[in-house]
PDB file of C-alpha atoms in Angstrom:
ATOM      1  CA  MET A   1       3.691  -0.096   9.153  1.00 74.00           C
ATOM      2  CA  CYS A   2       0.640  -0.631   6.976  1.00 85.00           C
ATOM      3  CA  GLY A   3      -0.779  -4.101   7.040  1.00 94.00           C
ATOM      4  CA  ARG A   4      -4.303  -3.736   6.226  1.00 97.00           C
ATOM      5  CA  PHE A   5      -6.312  -1.116   4.099  1.00 98.00           C
ATOM      6  CA  ALA A   6      -9.538  -0.616   2.236  1.00 98.00           C
ATOM      7  CA  ILE A   7     -10.354   0.301  -1.331  1.00 98.00           C
ATOM      8  CA  THR A   8     -13.888   1.222  -2.387  1.00 97.00           C
ATOM      9  CA  LEU A   9     -13.211   3.294  -5.739  1.00 97.00           C
ATOM     10  CA  PRO A  10     -14.358   1.415  -8.719  1.00 96.00           C
ATOM     11  CA  PRO A  11     -11.690   0.435 -11.386  1.00 95.00           C
ATOM     12  CA  ASP A  12     -13.083   2.804 -13.977  1.00 96.00           C
ATOM     13  CA  ALA A  13     -12.856   5.735 -11.458  1.00 97.00           C
ATOM     14  CA  MET A  14      -9.361   4.623 -10.428  1.00 97.00           C
ATOM     15  CA  ALA A  15      -8.215   4.637 -14.226  1.00 97.00           C
ATOM     16  CA  GLN A  16      -9.747   8.023 -14.566  1.00 98.00           C
ATOM     17  CA  LEU A  17      -8.271   9.592 -11.353  1.00 98.00           C
ATOM     18  CA  PHE A  18      -4.778   8.393 -12.125  1.00 98.00           C
ATOM     19  CA  GLU A  19      -4.985   8.688 -16.113  1.00 98.00           C
ATOM     20  CA  ALA A  20      -4.175   5.096 -16.566  1.00 98.00           C
ATOM     21  CA  ARG A  21      -5.285   2.339 -18.816  1.00 97.00           C
ATOM     22  CA  PRO A  22      -6.935  -0.418 -16.750  1.00 97.00           C
ATOM     23  CA  ASP A  23      -6.202  -4.116 -17.311  1.00 96.00           C
ATOM     24  CA  ASN A  24      -9.028  -6.664 -17.393  1.00 93.00           C
ATOM     25  CA  ASP A  25      -8.026  -8.868 -14.458  1.00 93.00           C
ATOM     26  CA  LEU A  26      -8.328  -6.347 -11.618  1.00 97.00           C
ATOM     27  CA  PRO A  27      -9.368  -7.186  -8.080  1.00 97.00           C
ATOM     28  CA  ASP A  28     -13.012  -6.727  -6.969  1.00 96.00           C
ATOM     29  CA  VAL A  29     -14.072  -3.743  -5.252  1.00 97.00           C
ATOM     30  CA  PRO A  30     -15.172  -2.600  -2.796  1.00 98.00           C
ATOM     31  CA  ASN A  31     -12.862  -4.403  -0.271  1.00 98.00           C
ATOM     32  CA  TYR A  32     -12.876  -3.206   3.215  1.00 98.00           C
ATOM     33  CA  ASN A  33     -10.089  -5.515   4.393  1.00 98.00           C
ATOM     34  CA  VAL A  34      -7.172  -5.795   2.029  1.00 98.00           C
ATOM     35  CA  CYS A  35      -4.644  -8.068   3.685  1.00 97.00           C
ATOM     36  CA  PRO A  36      -1.027  -9.016   2.662  1.00 96.00           C
ATOM     37  CA  THR A  37      -0.917 -11.611  -0.176  1.00 96.00           C
ATOM     38  CA  ASP A  38      -4.220 -10.313  -1.539  1.00 97.00           C
ATOM     39  CA  PRO A  39      -4.291  -8.920  -5.250  1.00 98.00           C
ATOM     40  CA  VAL A  40      -4.269  -5.053  -5.048  1.00 98.00           C
ATOM     41  CA  HIS A  41      -4.534  -2.383  -7.695  1.00 98.00           C
ATOM     42  CA  VAL A  42      -1.446  -0.880  -8.711  1.00 98.00           C
ATOM     43  CA  ILE A  43      -0.576   2.164 -11.028  1.00 98.00           C
ATOM     44  CA  ARG A  44       2.755   1.889 -12.814  1.00 97.00           C
ATOM     45  CA  ALA A  45       4.377   3.841 -15.713  1.00 96.00           C
ATOM     46  CA  GLU A  46       5.104   1.620 -18.913  1.00 90.00           C
ATOM     47  CA  ASP A  47       6.334   3.029 -22.280  1.00 88.00           C
ATOM     48  CA  GLY A  48       5.305   6.630 -21.390  1.00 88.00           C
ATOM     49  CA  ALA A  49       1.861   5.639 -20.274  1.00 96.00           C
ATOM     50  CA  ARG A  50       0.237   4.652 -17.038  1.00 98.00           C
ATOM     51  CA  ARG A  51      -1.428   1.278 -16.512  1.00 98.00           C
ATOM     52  CA  LEU A  52      -3.674   0.157 -13.710  1.00 98.00           C
ATOM     53  CA  VAL A  53      -2.819  -3.417 -13.006  1.00 98.00           C
ATOM     54  CA  ALA A  54      -3.232  -6.170 -10.442  1.00 98.00           C
ATOM     55  CA  MET A  55      -0.222  -7.295  -8.220  1.00 98.00           C
ATOM     56  CA  ARG A  56       0.144  -9.521  -5.200  1.00 97.00           C
ATOM     57  CA  TRP A  57       0.730  -7.474  -1.993  1.00 98.00           C
ATOM     58  CA  GLY A  58       3.917  -8.676  -0.533  1.00 97.00           C
ATOM     59  CA  LEU A  59       7.039  -8.320  -2.712  1.00 97.00           C
ATOM     60  CA  VAL A  60       8.884 -11.580  -3.582  1.00 96.00           C
ATOM     61  CA  PRO A  61      12.593 -11.081  -4.152  1.00 95.00           C
ATOM     62  CA  ARG A  62      14.168 -12.764  -7.238  1.00 92.00           C
ATOM     63  CA  TRP A  63      16.181 -15.139  -5.142  1.00 93.00           C
ATOM     64  CA  TYR A  64      13.245 -16.567  -3.414  1.00 93.00           C
ATOM     65  CA  LYS A  65      12.791 -20.270  -4.388  1.00 91.00           C
ATOM     66  CA  ALA A  66       8.914 -20.046  -3.748  1.00 91.00           C
ATOM     67  CA  PRO A  67       6.698 -17.072  -2.909  1.00 91.00           C
ATOM     68  CA  ASN A  68       6.597 -18.292   0.733  1.00 90.00           C
ATOM     69  CA  ASP A  69      10.371 -18.819   0.957  1.00 92.00           C
ATOM     70  CA  GLY A  70      10.529 -15.927   3.409  1.00 91.00           C
ATOM     71  CA  PRO A  71       8.537 -13.365   5.340  1.00 88.00           C
ATOM     72  CA  PRO A  72       5.931 -11.380   3.319  1.00 83.00           C
ATOM     73  CA  LEU A  73       7.603  -8.184   2.349  1.00 96.00           C
ATOM     74  CA  PHE A  74       4.359  -6.015   2.337  1.00 97.00           C
ATOM     75  CA  ASN A  75       6.221  -2.908   3.779  1.00 98.00           C
ATOM     76  CA  ALA A  76       9.524  -1.424   2.838  1.00 98.00           C
ATOM     77  CA  ARG A  77      11.187   1.303   5.207  1.00 97.00           C
ATOM     78  CA  ALA A  78      11.754   4.441   3.425  1.00 98.00           C
ATOM     79  CA  GLU A  79      14.925   4.999   5.442  1.00 97.00           C
ATOM     80  CA  THR A  80      16.517   1.793   3.970  1.00 97.00           C
ATOM     81  CA  VAL A  81      15.112   1.031   0.621  1.00 97.00           C
ATOM     82  CA  ALA A  82      18.031   2.372  -1.217  1.00 95.00           C
ATOM     83  CA  GLU A  83      20.284  -0.146   0.551  1.00 96.00           C
ATOM     84  CA  LYS A  84      18.251  -3.365   1.179  1.00 96.00           C
ATOM     85  CA  PRO A  85      18.782  -5.974  -1.550  1.00 96.00           C
ATOM     86  CA  ALA A  86      15.338  -6.846  -1.676  1.00 96.00           C
ATOM     87  CA  PHE A  87      14.149  -3.312  -2.480  1.00 97.00           C
ATOM     88  CA  ARG A  88      17.171  -1.125  -3.776  1.00 95.00           C
ATOM     89  CA  GLU A  89      16.651  -2.052  -7.619  1.00 96.00           C
ATOM     90  CA  ALA A  90      12.944  -1.517  -7.382  1.00 97.00           C
ATOM     91  CA  ALA A  91      13.424   1.826  -5.573  1.00 96.00           C
ATOM     92  CA  ARG A  92      15.416   3.107  -8.534  1.00 95.00           C
ATOM     93  CA  ALA A  93      13.397   1.685 -11.422  1.00 95.00           C
ATOM     94  CA  ARG A  94      10.017   0.065 -10.305  1.00 97.00           C
ATOM     95  CA  ARG A  95       8.140   2.536  -8.350  1.00 98.00           C
ATOM     96  CA  CYS A  96       4.199   2.532  -8.299  1.00 98.00           C
ATOM     97  CA  LEU A  97       1.172   3.871  -6.601  1.00 98.00           C
ATOM     98  CA  ILE A  98      -1.278   1.702  -4.593  1.00 98.00           C
ATOM     99  CA  PRO A  99      -4.619   3.417  -4.377  1.00 98.00           C
ATOM    100  CA  ALA A 100      -6.595   3.170  -1.041  1.00 98.00           C
ATOM    101  CA  SER A 101      -9.679   4.715   0.492  1.00 98.00           C
ATOM    102  CA  GLY A 102      -7.941   4.427   3.961  1.00 98.00           C
ATOM    103  CA  PHE A 103      -5.868   2.135   6.080  1.00 98.00           C
ATOM    104  CA  TYR A 104      -6.069   0.393   9.472  1.00 98.00           C
ATOM    105  CA  GLU A 105      -3.711   0.581  12.699  1.00 97.00           C
ATOM    106  CA  TRP A 106      -3.827  -0.857  16.020  1.00 96.00           C
ATOM    107  CA  THR A 107      -3.362   0.152  19.653  1.00 95.00           C
ATOM    108  CA  LYS A 108      -3.838  -1.992  22.851  1.00 90.00           C
ATOM    109  CA  ASP A 109      -5.837  -1.347  25.887  1.00 88.00           C
ATOM    110  CA  GLU A 110      -4.828  -2.116  29.422  1.00 89.00           C
ATOM    111  CA  THR A 111      -5.753  -5.831  28.954  1.00 91.00           C
ATOM    112  CA  GLY A 112      -3.494  -6.205  25.821  1.00 88.00           C
ATOM    113  CA  ALA A 113      -6.653  -6.270  23.553  1.00 90.00           C
ATOM    114  CA  ARG A 114      -6.177  -4.980  20.052  1.00 92.00           C
ATOM    115  CA  LEU A 115      -8.001  -1.882  19.328  1.00 95.00           C
ATOM    116  CA  PRO A 116      -8.433  -0.982  15.513  1.00 96.00           C
ATOM    117  CA  TRP A 117      -8.394   2.504  14.077  1.00 97.00           C
ATOM    118  CA  TYR A 118      -9.260   3.547  10.586  1.00 98.00           C
ATOM    119  CA  ILE A 119      -7.280   6.415   8.965  1.00 98.00           C
ATOM    120  CA  GLN A 120      -8.456   8.258   5.858  1.00 98.00           C
ATOM    121  CA  ALA A 121      -7.932  11.740   4.146  1.00 98.00           C
ATOM    122  CA  LYS A 122      -9.530  14.642   5.860  1.00 97.00           C
ATOM    123  CA  ASP A 123     -11.029  15.737   2.569  1.00 96.00           C
ATOM    124  CA  GLY A 124     -12.410  12.304   1.822  1.00 95.00           C
ATOM    125  CA  GLU A 125     -10.145  11.762  -1.418  1.00 97.00           C
ATOM    126  CA  PRO A 126      -8.434   8.496  -2.170  1.00 98.00           C
ATOM    127  CA  LEU A 127      -4.979   8.019  -0.921  1.00 98.00           C
ATOM    128  CA  ALA A 128      -2.048   6.977  -3.033  1.00 98.00           C
ATOM    129  CA  PHE A 129       0.440   4.853  -1.274  1.00 98.00           C
ATOM    130  CA  ALA A 130       4.213   5.017  -2.365  1.00 98.00           C
ATOM    131  CA  GLY A 131       4.857   1.471  -3.633  1.00 98.00           C
ATOM    132  CA  LEU A 132       7.601  -0.595  -5.299  1.00 98.00           C
ATOM    133  CA  TRP A 133       7.019  -3.628  -7.511  1.00 98.00           C
ATOM    134  CA  GLN A 134       8.943  -6.794  -8.545  1.00 96.00           C
ATOM    135  CA  ASP A 135       8.438  -9.612 -10.905  1.00 96.00           C
ATOM    136  CA  TRP A 136       9.279 -13.029  -9.454  1.00 95.00           C
ATOM    137  CA  THR A 137       9.817 -15.817 -12.040  1.00 93.00           C
ATOM    138  CA  ARG A 138      10.418 -19.487 -11.359  1.00 88.00           C
ATOM    139  CA  ASP A 139      10.100 -22.506 -13.646  1.00 85.00           C
ATOM    140  CA  GLY A 140       8.171 -20.444 -16.159  1.00 85.00           C
ATOM    141  CA  GLU A 141       5.854 -19.039 -13.506  1.00 86.00           C
ATOM    142  CA  THR A 142       5.792 -15.201 -13.110  1.00 93.00           C
ATOM    143  CA  LEU A 143       4.277 -13.421 -10.148  1.00 96.00           C
ATOM    144  CA  ARG A 144       4.068  -9.760 -10.111  1.00 97.00           C
ATOM    145  CA  THR A 145       4.278  -8.218  -6.420  1.00 98.00           C
ATOM    146  CA  CYS A 146       4.422  -5.153  -4.694  1.00 98.00           C
ATOM    147  CA  THR A 147       5.177  -3.480  -1.337  1.00 98.00           C
ATOM    148  CA  ILE A 148       4.172  -0.202   0.432  1.00 98.00           C
ATOM    149  CA  VAL A 149       6.773   2.165   1.429  1.00 98.00           C
ATOM    150  CA  THR A 150       6.547   3.447   5.149  1.00 98.00           C
ATOM    151  CA  CYS A 151       8.133   6.261   6.977  1.00 98.00           C
ATOM    152  CA  ALA A 152       8.157   7.597  10.461  1.00 97.00           C
ATOM    153  CA  ALA A 153       4.710   8.702  11.601  1.00 96.00           C
ATOM    154  CA  ALA A 154       3.930  12.434  12.238  1.00 93.00           C
ATOM    155  CA  GLY A 155       0.973  14.516  13.360  1.00 91.00           C
ATOM    156  CA  GLU A 156      -2.216  12.806  14.521  1.00 90.00           C
ATOM    157  CA  ILE A 157      -0.912   9.285  13.631  1.00 95.00           C
ATOM    158  CA  THR A 158       1.903   9.477  16.254  1.00 95.00           C
ATOM    159  CA  ALA A 159      -0.892   8.872  18.938  1.00 92.00           C
ATOM    160  CA  ILE A 160      -1.450   5.381  17.740  1.00 95.00           C
ATOM    161  CA  HIS A 161       1.696   4.217  15.816  1.00 95.00           C
ATOM    162  CA  HIS A 162       5.346   5.251  15.175  1.00 95.00           C
ATOM    163  CA  ARG A 163       5.086   4.291  11.455  1.00 96.00           C
ATOM    164  CA  MET A 164       2.701   5.160   8.564  1.00 97.00           C
ATOM    165  CA  PRO A 165       2.612   4.593   4.784  1.00 98.00           C
ATOM    166  CA  VAL A 166       4.086   7.219   2.498  1.00 98.00           C
ATOM    167  CA  ILE A 167       1.183   9.024   0.849  1.00 98.00           C
ATOM    168  CA  VAL A 168       2.076  10.572  -2.496  1.00 98.00           C
ATOM    169  CA  ALA A 169       0.231  13.782  -3.088  1.00 97.00           C
ATOM    170  CA  ARG A 170      -1.347  14.160  -6.547  1.00 97.00           C
ATOM    171  CA  ALA A 171       0.954  16.874  -7.626  1.00 96.00           C
ATOM    172  CA  GLU A 172       3.899  14.275  -7.105  1.00 97.00           C
ATOM    173  CA  TRP A 173       2.556  11.277  -8.786  1.00 98.00           C
ATOM    174  CA  ALA A 174       4.562  11.886 -11.733  1.00 97.00           C
ATOM    175  CA  LYS A 175       7.838  12.236  -9.814  1.00 97.00           C
ATOM    176  CA  TRP A 176       7.206   8.973  -7.954  1.00 98.00           C
ATOM    177  CA  LEU A 177       6.540   7.094 -11.040  1.00 98.00           C
ATOM    178  CA  GLY A 178       9.706   8.311 -12.723  1.00 95.00           C
ATOM    179  CA  GLU A 179       7.834  10.468 -15.255  1.00 95.00           C
ATOM    180  CA  ALA A 180       9.053  13.890 -14.111  1.00 89.00           C
ATOM    181  CA  GLY A 181      12.691  13.649 -13.463  1.00 82.00           C
ATOM    182  CA  HIS A 182      14.682  12.681 -10.321  1.00 86.00           C
ATOM    183  CA  GLY A 183      13.892  13.501  -6.691  1.00 90.00           C
ATOM    184  CA  ALA A 184      11.575  10.509  -5.786  1.00 95.00           C
ATOM    185  CA  ALA A 185      13.687  10.093  -2.610  1.00 95.00           C
ATOM    186  CA  THR A 186      12.309  13.498  -1.233  1.00 96.00           C
ATOM    187  CA  LEU A 187       8.828  12.276  -1.450  1.00 97.00           C
ATOM    188  CA  MET A 188       9.353   9.581   1.145  1.00 97.00           C
ATOM    189  CA  ARG A 189       8.018  11.633   4.133  1.00 96.00           C
ATOM    190  CA  PRO A 190       4.901  11.758   6.408  1.00 96.00           C
ATOM    191  CA  ALA A 191       1.632  13.338   5.077  1.00 95.00           C
ATOM    192  CA  PRO A 192       1.262  16.939   6.057  1.00 94.00           C
ATOM    193  CA  GLU A 193      -0.099  17.379   9.599  1.00 93.00           C
ATOM    194  CA  GLY A 194      -3.785  17.701   9.623  1.00 94.00           C
ATOM    195  CA  SER A 195      -4.428  16.004   6.263  1.00 96.00           C
ATOM    196  CA  LEU A 196      -5.567  12.802   7.801  1.00 97.00           C
ATOM    197  CA  VAL A 197      -8.380  11.783  10.298  1.00 97.00           C
ATOM    198  CA  LEU A 198      -8.749   8.692  12.371  1.00 97.00           C
ATOM    199  CA  HIS A 199     -11.450   7.038  14.270  1.00 97.00           C
ATOM    200  CA  ARG A 200     -12.001   3.756  16.258  1.00 97.00           C
ATOM    201  CA  VAL A 201     -13.736   1.013  14.475  1.00 97.00           C
ATOM    202  CA  GLY A 202     -15.049  -2.326  15.723  1.00 95.00           C
ATOM    203  CA  SER A 203     -12.827  -5.240  16.477  1.00 94.00           C
ATOM    204  CA  ALA A 204     -14.348  -7.411  13.647  1.00 96.00           C
ATOM    205  CA  VAL A 205     -11.398  -6.163  11.382  1.00 96.00           C
ATOM    206  CA  ASN A 206      -8.971  -7.857  13.605  1.00 95.00           C
ATOM    207  CA  SER A 207      -9.750 -11.027  11.529  1.00 96.00           C
ATOM    208  CA  ASN A 208      -8.472 -11.062   8.096  1.00 93.00           C
ATOM    209  CA  ARG A 209     -11.412 -12.951   6.956  1.00 95.00           C
ATOM    210  CA  ALA A 210     -13.846 -10.006   7.961  1.00 97.00           C
ATOM    211  CA  ALA A 211     -15.559  -8.119   5.102  1.00 97.00           C
ATOM    212  CA  GLY A 212     -18.191  -5.398   4.512  1.00 97.00           C
ATOM    213  CA  PRO A 213     -18.670  -1.561   5.076  1.00 97.00           C
ATOM    214  CA  ASP A 214     -19.169  -1.915   8.794  1.00 97.00           C
ATOM    215  CA  LEU A 215     -15.426  -2.578   9.160  1.00 97.00           C
ATOM    216  CA  ILE A 216     -14.852   1.242   8.844  1.00 98.00           C
ATOM    217  CA  ALA A 217     -17.854   2.585  10.813  1.00 97.00           C
ATOM    218  CA  PRO A 218     -17.072   4.501  13.805  1.00 96.00           C
ATOM    219  CA  ASN A 219     -16.999   2.535  17.035  1.00 87.00           C
ATOM    220  CA  SER A 220     -16.683   4.441  20.339  1.00 63.00           C
ATOM    221  CA  ALA A 221     -16.199   1.382  22.514  1.00 60.00           C
TER     222      ALA A 221
END
């Protein structure tokens, strides 16, 4: 799964990296503790161009009577996105990229305490998570929402968790966004072995209210 991540790249740098036109109401950065239901940066294709927009992390299906009418759908399993009613239409027509500097995962020690880890690209470059987006409208209110696609973990990630976000390589961004023909389903796979690095961080990030760069600092305890 992917339930927490960090983003430190300024919006103008994100726009340049993804060749996208930025909206004006983007979330504040840096944010070292992005949580479900937070607004996140999203790249989507629209009318032959890319836009950098804000969306709520946690896809809200059209049939929900309220945004909290069901569990927050902040992850979508790659193995079932084409079948699940909440995701199948978006998987065909509303794919997006969600930039991140890194993400968190947890293990447990012998006492059951949660031990957080921070995972990032070995080369230090930003990550682009595979995402899906959905507009939810009720009584004149529209909420633009998204989810992160996950797949079975591979390589170094298997030591701490059995799932991981789908990370789309730069050469495949156009295909995932629907700009370069079909075949997006083939991109829903783990990142190449050796492309990610991870380290233990302090337990402060166990709180969704924690903030600041110390959250991603190595902690050997």
